[in-house]
């Protein structure tokens, strides 16, 4: 009974195919079975011309399940807009992005979503941020050239930035732990360095006194001998064995 009364030539998809010379896609429409459908159509010809229109229909409900399963992350939502800014299919069954609503997203009160929809319809590829359902989302979109639609993929900003925040927190914790372990090590090293510096200081003092004594002792010996000779003790001899000019000077005095 249904097939006898059903006239495909009166259906929107058939009329679209009659006017096209390449595969074309319909808008979302209510099929004869009462479900929302999208149909890809293509005319075919015989010797007399147009022989009919071949079409493959796909239920929006089936698209919803497939698109929902392909979403990124736990907050992801995929959808597509047609050339009129209407949602063709979506991973949401309700709300502003639900499929089958005769609403041009370019005229939404949500300014961010309206601007993004305008770019999508214009065939632009890009990434932007929009606010939906009380959350901030990243929206990536690109044209579907074979259909004239534009595909969009939403994911909550919170979900995107969560890994980065987790890495920062992990890094901070590791840094704090490293500092905690490094503190005693630095303290021990500082103690060792202090002891070493003190030993070096003492050694430098000893070495300085030894060198000073080595240099000044011949001078004191020469001075004492000269003082005695100058006082009239001509038997005094200056005994120096330094092997340098001071020894020569002492021998001159002795002479």
mmCIF file with all atom_site columns, C-alpha atoms in Angstrom, residues 116 118-128 139-145 150-151:
data_model
loop_
_atom_site.group_PDB
_atom_site.id
_atom_site.type_symbol
_atom_site.label_atom_id
_atom_site.label_alt_id
_atom_site.label_comp_id
_atom_site.label_asym_id
_atom_site.label_entity_id
_atom_site.label_seq_id
_atom_site.pdbx_PDB_ins_code
_atom_site.Cartn_x
_atom_site.Cartn_y
_atom_site.Cartn_z
_atom_site.occupancy
_atom_site.B_iso_or_equiv
_atom_site.pdbx_formal_charge
_atom_site.auth_seq_id
_atom_site.auth_comp_id
_atom_site.auth_asym_id
_atom_site.auth_atom_id
_atom_site.pdbx_PDB_model_num
ATOM 1  C CA . UNK A 1 116 ? 32.442 30.837 14.066 1.00 0.00 ? 116 UNK A CA 1
ATOM 2  C CA . UNK A 1 118 ? 29.942 32.483 9.555  1.00 0.00 ? 118 UNK A CA 1
ATOM 3  C CA . UNK A 1 119 ? 33.550 31.391 9.041  1.00 0.00 ? 119 UNK A CA 1
ATOM 4  C CA . UNK A 1 120 ? 32.476 27.758 8.660  1.00 0.00 ? 120 UNK A CA 1
ATOM 5  C CA . UNK A 1 121 ? 29.849 28.593 6.032  1.00 0.00 ? 121 UNK A CA 1
ATOM 6  C CA . UNK A 1 122 ? 32.422 30.728 4.194  1.00 0.00 ? 122 UNK A CA 1
ATOM 7  C CA . UNK A 1 123 ? 34.629 27.637 3.818  1.00 0.00 ? 123 UNK A CA 1
ATOM 8  C CA . UNK A 1 124 ? 37.333 28.860 6.168  1.00 0.00 ? 124 UNK A CA 1
ATOM 9  C CA . UNK A 1 125 ? 39.555 26.502 8.179  1.00 0.00 ? 125 UNK A CA 1
ATOM 10 C CA . UNK A 1 126 ? 40.547 27.496 11.674 1.00 0.00 ? 126 UNK A CA 1
ATOM 11 C CA . UNK A 1 127 ? 40.408 27.192 15.460 1.00 0.00 ? 127 UNK A CA 1
ATOM 12 C CA . UNK A 1 128 ? 38.592 29.534 17.839 1.00 0.00 ? 128 UNK A CA 1
ATOM 13 C CA . UNK A 1 139 ? 36.251 24.813 18.194 1.00 0.00 ? 139 UNK A CA 1
ATOM 14 C CA . UNK A 1 140 ? 38.274 23.473 15.253 1.00 0.00 ? 140 UNK A CA 1
ATOM 15 C CA . UNK A 1 141 ? 36.549 23.549 11.866 1.00 0.00 ? 141 UNK A CA 1
ATOM 16 C CA . UNK A 1 142 ? 37.294 22.786 8.219  1.00 0.00 ? 142 UNK A CA 1
ATOM 17 C CA . UNK A 1 143 ? 35.280 22.641 4.974  1.00 0.00 ? 143 UNK A CA 1
ATOM 18 C CA . UNK A 1 144 ? 33.864 19.368 3.595  1.00 0.00 ? 144 UNK A CA 1
ATOM 19 C CA . UNK A 1 145 ? 34.376 20.208 -0.069 1.00 0.00 ? 145 UNK A CA 1
ATOM 20 C CA . UNK A 1 150 ? 31.686 22.464 7.134  1.00 0.00 ? 150 UNK A CA 1
ATOM 21 C CA . UNK A 1 151 ? 32.766 20.089 9.900  1.00 0.00 ? 151 UNK A CA 1
#
